[in-house]
Amino acid sequence: MLMAKTLFPFLDTPLAARMWQVLIAILAGACGTIILVYFLSGLFTTDTMASLLDWIIGFNTALTGYMLMEKSGGRIPFWQWLCAGAGLINSVASAMAVNHIYVLTMGFPLVGMADAGILLTIGAVCGASGGLLAKKYLEMKHKSSR
């Protein structure tokens, strides 16, 4: 990372640091979705996985919003929109990755167009909810440390 900062000095700005936090939170949530889907697809049928995918993506987008707020210490302006956007991007990346894996292994996609709209809504709402949960936790932690 040191070499990257010397080659690209703009990476040392506060905006770049904040964007890095957003990217890490999105990648962690998307990887969590892929790992859970890969593990659970060995235990359940494809029909069951299609119905569980909403819950899996909802959990991981809430984790994305929570992780984003926790890493930044709750000092993000417009945090509701940023957490919702991170959850939305996480759900898109997760759906694309799961579809790609299912097409390669099974020969058909798991997420259809109607499901994609539902997953986008779930991603945005759960991402903002995870951010709200982290915000409340950080406020309680700050009050108890005084």
Coordinates of C-alpha atoms in Angstrom, one line a residue:
M1 CA 0.0 0.0 0.0
L2 CA 3.0 2.3 0.6
M3 CA 4.1 2.1 -3.0
A4 CA 0.5 2.8 -4.2
K5 CA 0.4 5.9 -2.1
T6 CA 3.7 7.2 -3.6
L7 CA 2.6 6.5 -7.1
F8 CA -0.9 7.8 -6.6
P9 CA -0.9 10.6 -4.0
F10 CA -4.6 11.1 -4.3
L11 CA -5.1 7.8 -2.4
D12 CA -4.0 9.7 0.7
T13 CA -7.0 12.0 0.7
P14 CA -10.0 11.5 3.1
L15 CA -12.3 10.9 0.2
A16 CA -10.1 8.0 -1.0
A17 CA -10.0 6.6 2.5
R18 CA -13.8 6.7 2.7
M19 CA -14.2 5.1 -0.7
W20 CA -11.8 2.4 0.4
Q21 CA -14.0 1.7 3.4
V22 CA -17.1 1.5 1.2
L23 CA -15.3 -0.9 -1.2
I24 CA -14.1 -3.2 1.6
A25 CA -17.6 -3.3 3.2
I26 CA -19.2 -4.2 -0.2
L27 CA -16.6 -6.9 -1.0
A28 CA -17.0 -8.5 2.5
G29 CA -20.8 -8.7 2.1
A30 CA -20.6 -10.0 -1.5
C31 CA -18.0 -12.7 -0.5
G32 CA -20.2 -13.7 2.5
T33 CA -23.1 -14.2 0.2
I34 CA -21.1 -16.3 -2.3
I35 CA -19.7 -18.4 0.5
L36 CA -23.1 -19.0 2.1
V37 CA -24.8 -19.8 -1.2
Y38 CA -22.0 -22.2 -2.2
F39 CA -22.2 -24.0 1.2
L40 CA -26.0 -24.1 1.4
S41 CA -26.4 -25.3 -2.2
G42 CA -24.8 -28.5 -1.2
L43 CA -27.4 -29.0 1.5
F44 CA -30.6 -27.7 -0.2
T45 CA -32.3 -28.1 -3.5
T46 CA -32.2 -25.3 -6.1
D47 CA -35.8 -24.4 -5.4
T48 CA -35.0 -24.0 -1.7
M49 CA -31.9 -21.9 -2.5
A50 CA -33.9 -19.6 -4.7
S51 CA -36.2 -18.8 -1.7
L52 CA -33.3 -18.6 0.8
L53 CA -31.3 -16.2 -1.4
D54 CA -33.5 -13.2 -0.3
W55 CA -32.6 -13.9 3.3
I56 CA -28.9 -14.5 2.6
I57 CA -28.6 -11.3 0.6
G58 CA -30.6 -9.4 3.2
F59 CA -28.3 -10.5 6.0
N60 CA -25.1 -9.7 4.1
T61 CA -26.3 -6.3 3.0
A62 CA -27.2 -5.5 6.6
L63 CA -23.7 -6.6 7.5
T64 CA -22.3 -4.3 4.8
G65 CA -24.1 -1.3 6.2
Y66 CA -23.1 -2.2 9.7
M67 CA -19.5 -2.7 8.7
L68 CA -19.4 0.6 6.8
M69 CA -20.6 2.6 9.8
E70 CA -18.4 0.7 12.3
K71 CA -15.2 1.2 10.2
S72 CA -15.9 4.9 9.8
G73 CA -16.8 5.4 13.5
G74 CA -20.2 6.8 12.5
R75 CA -18.6 10.0 11.0
I76 CA -20.0 9.7 7.5
P77 CA -22.2 12.5 6.2
F78 CA -25.4 11.2 4.5
W79 CA -24.8 7.8 6.1
Q80 CA -28.3 6.5 5.4
W81 CA -27.9 7.0 1.6
L82 CA -24.3 5.7 1.6
C83 CA -25.3 2.5 3.5
A84 CA -28.4 2.0 1.3
G85 CA -26.2 2.5 -1.8
A86 CA -23.6 0.0 -0.5
G87 CA -26.3 -2.5 0.2
L88 CA -27.7 -2.0 -3.3
I89 CA -24.3 -2.5 -4.9
N90 CA -23.7 -5.5 -2.7
S91 CA -27.0 -7.1 -3.8
V92 CA -26.2 -6.4 -7.5
A93 CA -22.7 -7.9 -7.2
S94 CA -24.0 -10.9 -5.2
A95 CA -26.8 -11.6 -7.6
M96 CA -24.4 -11.4 -10.6
A97 CA -21.8 -13.7 -8.9
V98 CA -24.4 -16.2 -7.8
N99 CA -25.9 -16.3 -11.3
H100 CA -22.5 -16.7 -12.9
I101 CA -21.7 -19.6 -10.6
Y102 CA -25.1 -21.3 -11.1
V103 CA -24.8 -20.9 -14.9
L104 CA -21.3 -22.5 -14.9
T105 CA -22.2 -25.3 -12.6
M106 CA -25.9 -26.1 -13.2
G107 CA -26.5 -24.6 -16.6
F108 CA -29.2 -22.1 -15.6
P109 CA -29.4 -18.8 -13.6
L110 CA -30.8 -18.8 -10.1
V111 CA -31.9 -15.1 -10.1
G112 CA -34.5 -14.0 -12.7
M113 CA -35.4 -10.4 -13.6
A114 CA -38.4 -10.3 -11.2
D115 CA -36.2 -11.6 -8.4
A116 CA -33.5 -9.0 -9.2
G117 CA -35.9 -6.2 -8.5
I118 CA -36.9 -7.7 -5.1
L119 CA -33.2 -8.2 -4.3
L120 CA -32.4 -4.6 -5.1
T121 CA -35.1 -3.4 -2.7
I122 CA -33.9 -5.9 0.0
G123 CA -30.3 -4.7 -0.5
A124 CA -31.1 -1.0 -0.1
V125 CA -33.4 -1.4 2.9
C126 CA -31.2 -3.9 4.8
G127 CA -28.1 -1.9 4.1
A128 CA -29.7 1.2 5.6
S129 CA -31.0 -0.8 8.5
G130 CA -27.6 -2.3 9.2
G131 CA -26.1 1.3 9.2
L132 CA -28.9 2.4 11.6
L133 CA -28.1 -0.5 13.9
A134 CA -24.4 0.4 13.9
K135 CA -25.2 4.1 14.5
K136 CA -27.3 3.3 17.5
Y137 CA -24.6 0.9 18.8
L138 CA -21.9 3.5 18.4
E139 CA -24.1 6.1 20.2
M140 CA -24.7 3.7 23.1
K141 CA -21.0 2.9 23.3
H142 CA -20.1 6.6 23.3
K143 CA -22.6 7.3 26.1
S144 CA -21.3 4.4 28.3
S145 CA -17.7 5.4 27.9
R146 CA -18.3 8.9 29.4

